[in-house]
PDB file of C-alpha atoms and ligand atoms in Angstrom:
ATOM      1  CA  UNK A   1      -7.133  19.491  -2.812  1.00 92.00           C
ATOM      2  CA  UNK A   2      -9.502  22.412  -2.941  1.00 95.00           C
ATOM      3  CA  UNK A   3      -9.015  25.349  -5.245  1.00 96.00           C
ATOM      4  CA  UNK A   4     -10.824  28.528  -6.152  1.00 96.00           C
ATOM      5  CA  UNK A   5     -11.178  29.114  -9.859  1.00 93.00           C
ATOM      6  CA  UNK A   6     -13.297  32.208  -9.345  1.00 93.00           C
ATOM      7  CA  UNK A   7     -12.387  35.821  -8.776  1.00 94.00           C
ATOM      8  CA  UNK A   8     -13.725  36.256  -5.204  1.00 96.00           C
ATOM      9  CA  UNK A   9     -12.299  34.933  -1.925  1.00 97.00           C
ATOM     10  CA  UNK A  10     -14.382  32.168  -0.351  1.00 98.00           C
ATOM     11  CA  UNK A  11     -15.143  31.550   3.320  1.00 97.00           C
ATOM     12  CA  UNK A  12     -16.843  28.773   5.315  1.00 96.00           C
ATOM     13  CA  UNK A  13     -15.017  26.189   3.250  1.00 97.00           C
ATOM     14  CA  UNK A  14     -16.424  22.757   4.141  1.00 96.00           C
ATOM     15  CA  UNK A  15     -14.981  19.600   2.606  1.00 96.00           C
ATOM     16  CA  UNK A  16     -16.936  16.343   2.848  1.00 96.00           C
ATOM     17  CA  UNK A  17     -16.529  12.780   1.658  1.00 95.00           C
ATOM     18  CA  UNK A  18     -19.364  10.342   0.984  1.00 95.00           C
ATOM     19  CA  UNK A  19     -17.259   7.439   2.329  1.00 92.00           C
ATOM     20  CA  UNK A  20     -17.934   5.422  -0.811  1.00 90.00           C
ATOM     21  CA  UNK A  21     -21.647   5.135  -0.025  1.00 90.00           C
ATOM     22  CA  UNK A  22     -23.440   7.836  -2.016  1.00 91.00           C
ATOM     23  CA  UNK A  23     -26.894   6.600  -0.949  1.00 95.00           C
ATOM     24  CA  UNK A  24     -26.083   6.648   2.790  1.00 95.00           C
ATOM     25  CA  UNK A  25     -25.400  10.088   4.215  1.00 95.00           C
ATOM     26  CA  UNK A  26     -25.014   8.793   7.779  1.00 96.00           C
ATOM     27  CA  UNK A  27     -21.381   7.700   7.275  1.00 94.00           C
ATOM     28  CA  UNK A  28     -20.221  10.803   5.417  1.00 95.00           C
ATOM     29  CA  UNK A  29     -17.307  12.592   7.047  1.00 95.00           C
ATOM     30  CA  UNK A  30     -15.178  15.706   6.775  1.00 96.00           C
ATOM     31  CA  UNK A  31     -11.570  15.083   5.711  1.00 95.00           C
ATOM     32  CA  UNK A  32      -9.078  16.783   8.018  1.00 94.00           C
ATOM     33  CA  UNK A  33      -7.432  19.979   6.862  1.00 95.00           C
ATOM     34  CA  UNK A  34      -3.651  19.780   6.547  1.00 97.00           C
ATOM     35  CA  UNK A  35      -2.606  22.679   8.750  1.00 97.00           C
ATOM     36  CA  UNK A  36       0.474  24.813   8.965  1.00 95.00           C
ATOM     37  CA  UNK A  37       0.010  26.679  12.219  1.00 95.00           C
ATOM     38  CA  UNK A  38      -3.664  27.528  12.581  1.00 96.00           C
ATOM     39  CA  UNK A  39      -4.404  27.680   8.880  1.00 97.00           C
ATOM     40  CA  UNK A  40      -4.524  25.264   5.985  1.00 98.00           C
ATOM     41  CA  UNK A  41      -1.097  24.648   4.502  1.00 98.00           C
ATOM     42  CA  UNK A  42      -2.438  25.994   1.230  1.00 98.00           C
ATOM     43  CA  UNK A  43      -3.782  29.196   2.812  1.00 98.00           C
ATOM     44  CA  UNK A  44      -0.748  31.133   1.658  1.00 97.00           C
ATOM     45  CA  UNK A  45      -1.760  34.449   3.246  1.00 97.00           C
ATOM     46  CA  UNK A  46      -3.067  32.850   6.494  1.00 97.00           C
ATOM     47  CA  UNK A  47      -6.419  34.592   6.513  1.00 97.00           C
ATOM     48  CA  UNK A  48      -8.731  31.567   6.602  1.00 97.00           C
ATOM     49  CA  UNK A  49     -10.163  32.545   3.241  1.00 98.00           C
ATOM     50  CA  UNK A  50      -9.796  30.508   0.069  1.00 98.00           C
ATOM     51  CA  UNK A  51      -8.412  33.054  -2.344  1.00 98.00           C
ATOM     52  CA  UNK A  52      -8.309  32.519  -6.096  1.00 97.00           C
ATOM     53  CA  UNK A  53      -5.186  30.513  -6.878  1.00 96.00           C
ATOM     54  CA  UNK A  54      -4.823  28.963  -3.413  1.00 97.00           C
ATOM     55  CA  UNK A  55      -4.814  25.167  -3.179  1.00 97.00           C
ATOM     56  CA  UNK A  56      -5.981  23.954   0.211  1.00 97.00           C
ATOM     57  CA  UNK A  57      -5.158  20.384   1.163  1.00 97.00           C
ATOM     58  CA  UNK A  58      -7.363  18.002   3.144  1.00 95.00           C
ATOM     59  CA  UNK A  59      -6.640  14.377   3.943  1.00 94.00           C
ATOM     60  CA  UNK A  60      -8.501  11.327   5.186  1.00 90.00           C
ATOM     61  CA  UNK A  61      -7.655   7.667   5.816  1.00 86.00           C
ATOM     62  CA  UNK A  62     -10.458   5.137   5.773  1.00 80.00           C
ATOM     63  CA  UNK A  63     -10.283   1.359   5.941  1.00 80.00           C
ATOM     64  CA  UNK A  64     -12.124  -0.328   3.105  1.00 77.00           C
ATOM     65  CA  UNK A  65     -14.371  -3.220   4.126  1.00 77.00           C
ATOM     66  CA  UNK A  66     -14.322  -4.918   0.744  1.00 81.00           C
ATOM     67  CA  UNK A  67     -11.721  -5.707  -1.886  1.00 86.00           C
ATOM     68  CA  UNK A  68     -12.106  -4.705  -5.501  1.00 87.00           C
ATOM     69  CA  UNK A  69     -13.080  -1.528  -7.251  1.00 88.00           C
ATOM     70  CA  UNK A  70     -13.979   1.308  -4.903  1.00 87.00           C
ATOM     71  CA  UNK A  71     -14.931   4.900  -5.377  1.00 90.00           C
ATOM     72  CA  UNK A  72     -15.789   7.860  -3.239  1.00 92.00           C
ATOM     73  CA  UNK A  73     -16.953  11.359  -3.875  1.00 94.00           C
ATOM     74  CA  UNK A  74     -15.256  14.342  -2.312  1.00 95.00           C
ATOM     75  CA  UNK A  75     -17.274  17.535  -2.205  1.00 96.00           C
ATOM     76  CA  UNK A  76     -16.738  21.074  -1.042  1.00 96.00           C
ATOM     77  CA  UNK A  77     -19.022  23.995  -0.330  1.00 97.00           C
ATOM     78  CA  UNK A  78     -18.109  27.595   0.408  1.00 97.00           C
ATOM     79  CA  UNK A  79     -19.629  31.044   0.409  1.00 97.00           C
ATOM     80  CA  UNK A  80     -18.214  34.107  -1.307  1.00 97.00           C
ATOM     81  CA  UNK A  81     -16.834  36.784   0.984  1.00 96.00           C
ATOM     82  CA  UNK A  82     -19.225  39.723   0.942  1.00 93.00           C
ATOM     83  CA  UNK A  83     -22.284  37.617   0.198  1.00 92.00           C
ATOM     84  CA  UNK A  84     -23.648  35.593  -2.629  1.00 93.00           C
ATOM     85  CA  UNK A  85     -24.933  32.083  -3.215  1.00 95.00           C
ATOM     86  CA  UNK A  86     -23.077  29.088  -1.788  1.00 96.00           C
ATOM     87  CA  UNK A  87     -20.722  27.553  -4.306  1.00 95.00           C
ATOM     88  CA  UNK A  88     -20.002  23.847  -4.457  1.00 95.00           C
ATOM     89  CA  UNK A  89     -17.926  21.345  -6.346  1.00 95.00           C
ATOM     90  CA  UNK A  90     -17.260  17.640  -6.171  1.00 93.00           C
ATOM     91  CA  UNK A  91     -14.757  15.185  -7.570  1.00 91.00           C
ATOM     92  CA  UNK A  92     -14.941  11.400  -7.637  1.00 91.00           C
ATOM     93  CA  UNK A  93     -11.950   9.163  -6.880  1.00 89.00           C
ATOM     94  CA  UNK A  94     -11.531   5.546  -7.947  1.00 89.00           C
ATOM     95  CA  UNK A  95      -9.143   2.962  -6.570  1.00 84.00           C
ATOM     96  CA  UNK A  96      -8.757  -0.783  -6.145  1.00 87.00           C
ATOM     97  CA  UNK A  97      -8.496  -2.482  -2.750  1.00 83.00           C
ATOM     98  CA  UNK A  98      -6.335  -5.599  -2.508  1.00 84.00           C
ATOM     99  CA  UNK A  99      -5.934  -7.983   0.425  1.00 77.00           C
ATOM    100  CA  UNK A 100      -3.235  -7.222   2.984  1.00 70.00           C
ATOM    101  CA  UNK A 101      -1.465 -10.582   2.410  1.00 64.00           C
ATOM    102  CA  UNK A 102      -1.229 -10.046  -1.318  1.00 51.00           C
ATOM    103  CA  UNK A 103       2.543  -9.498  -1.127  1.00 54.00           C
ATOM    104  CA  UNK A 104       3.074 -12.743   0.781  1.00 53.00           C
ATOM    105  CA  UNK A 105       1.222 -14.659  -1.884  1.00 50.00           C
ATOM    106  CA  UNK A 106       3.500 -13.151  -4.490  1.00 52.00           C
ATOM    107  CA  UNK A 107       6.612 -14.263  -2.587  1.00 53.00           C
ATOM    108  CA  UNK A 108       5.366 -17.837  -2.349  1.00 53.00           C
ATOM    109  CA  UNK A 109       4.625 -17.803  -6.012  1.00 52.00           C
ATOM    110  CA  UNK A 110       8.151 -16.627  -6.821  1.00 54.00           C
ATOM    111  CA  UNK A 111       9.660 -19.377  -4.659  1.00 55.00           C
ATOM    112  CA  UNK A 112       7.723 -22.009  -6.533  1.00 54.00           C
ATOM    113  CA  UNK A 113       8.981 -20.599  -9.812  1.00 54.00           C
ATOM    114  CA  UNK A 114      12.585 -20.851  -8.605  1.00 56.00           C
ATOM    115  CA  UNK A 115      12.145 -24.490  -7.618  1.00 56.00           C
ATOM    116  CA  UNK A 116      10.662 -25.288 -10.955  1.00 55.00           C
ATOM    117  CA  UNK A 117      13.679 -23.749 -12.716  1.00 56.00           C
ATOM    118  CA  UNK A 118      16.043 -25.900 -10.641  1.00 57.00           C
ATOM    119  CA  UNK A 119      14.189 -29.039 -11.588  1.00 56.00           C
ATOM    120  CA  UNK A 120      14.363 -28.158 -15.245  1.00 55.00           C
ATOM    121  CA  UNK A 121      18.093 -27.649 -14.944  1.00 55.00           C
ATOM    122  CA  UNK A 122      18.616 -30.989 -13.181  1.00 55.00           C
ATOM    123  CA  UNK A 123      16.647 -32.797 -15.809  1.00 56.00           C
ATOM    124  CA  UNK A 124      19.062 -31.607 -18.512  1.00 56.00           C
ATOM    125  CA  UNK A 125      22.034 -33.143 -16.675  1.00 54.00           C
ATOM    126  CA  UNK A 126      22.833 -36.867 -16.656  1.00 57.00           C
ATOM    127  CA  UNK A 127      21.298 -38.885 -13.823  1.00 57.00           C
ATOM    128  CA  UNK A 128      24.655 -39.253 -12.007  1.00 58.00           C
ATOM    129  CA  UNK A 129      25.279 -35.547 -11.972  1.00 58.00           C
ATOM    130  CA  UNK A 130      21.760 -34.991 -10.824  1.00 58.00           C
ATOM    131  CA  UNK A 131      22.053 -37.200  -7.741  1.00 57.00           C
ATOM    132  CA  UNK A 132      25.484 -35.813  -6.892  1.00 57.00           C
ATOM    133  CA  UNK A 133      24.155 -32.325  -7.146  1.00 57.00           C
ATOM    134  CA  UNK A 134      21.326 -33.173  -4.757  1.00 57.00           C
ATOM    135  CA  UNK A 135      23.757 -34.857  -2.324  1.00 57.00           C
ATOM    136  CA  UNK A 136      26.030 -31.807  -2.239  1.00 55.00           C
ATOM    137  CA  UNK A 137      23.086 -29.658  -1.550  1.00 55.00           C
ATOM    138  CA  UNK A 138      21.877 -31.795   1.366  1.00 52.00           C
ATOM    139  CA  UNK A 139      25.430 -32.025   2.798  1.00 51.00           C
ATOM    140  CA  UNK A 140      25.692 -28.300   2.757  1.00 52.00           C
ATOM    141  CA  UNK A 141      22.402 -28.051   4.599  1.00 52.00           C
ATOM    142  CA  UNK A 142      23.349 -30.570   7.294  1.00 49.00           C
ATOM    143  CA  UNK A 143      26.752 -28.904   7.775  1.00 50.00           C
ATOM    144  CA  UNK A 144      24.962 -25.650   8.316  1.00 49.00           C
ATOM    145  CA  UNK A 145      22.644 -27.266  10.845  1.00 49.00           C
ATOM    146  CA  UNK A 146      25.586 -28.827  12.731  1.00 51.00           C
ATOM    147  CA  UNK A 147      27.335 -25.506  12.899  1.00 48.00           C
ATOM    148  CA  UNK A 148      24.274 -23.845  14.350  1.00 50.00           C
ATOM    149  CA  UNK A 149      23.764 -26.618  16.889  1.00 51.00           C
ATOM    150  CA  UNK A 150      27.462 -26.460  17.932  1.00 47.00           C
ATOM    151  CA  UNK A 151      27.335 -22.733  18.349  1.00 51.00           C
ATOM    152  CA  UNK A 152      24.191 -22.974  20.420  1.00 52.00           C
ATOM    153  CA  UNK A 153      25.875 -25.566  22.616  1.00 52.00           C
ATOM    154  CA  UNK A 154      28.940 -23.345  23.014  1.00 53.00           C
ATOM    155  CA  UNK A 155      26.828 -20.415  24.027  1.00 52.00           C
ATOM    156  CA  UNK A 156      24.936 -22.292  26.733  1.00 48.00           C
TER     157      UNK A 156
HETATM  158 CA1  LIG B 201     -22.013   7.971   2.553  1.00 68.92          CA
HETATM  159 CA1  LIG B 202      -6.169  32.804   1.985  1.00 68.92          CA
END
């Protein structure tokens, strides 16, 4: 998001991103302006000039090569309408990259927890109840398998 805290409209607004590598300018890029028609969605009077109070929006999606703490630096330059020195501003962003399969790992972990709870419960019961409970569970499973096999047979 790019704003103008001054009192003069700005033109030639250029937003850049250091791509998380401040010492390597070769991979820097310009985030895309979020447009509404031909102008930035935040250009409320559609004149292509960043007026005081306007909030222009730019966006970018980059794939991080490494997990862990990441940061990038967004910067913007612009020139005042009617002349004057180029103005600039920058803002760092920090985020953490996690692996794509992180959620799957969590699910597996939860399953293991559930099993462990069952075992604890069985252990509290007497041995007879415990074995009966296990038998009922396996009967239910085999019944379910038979049903599926029968239905498959019926279909074919
Ligand atoms: Ca860079
Ligand atoms: Ca404007």
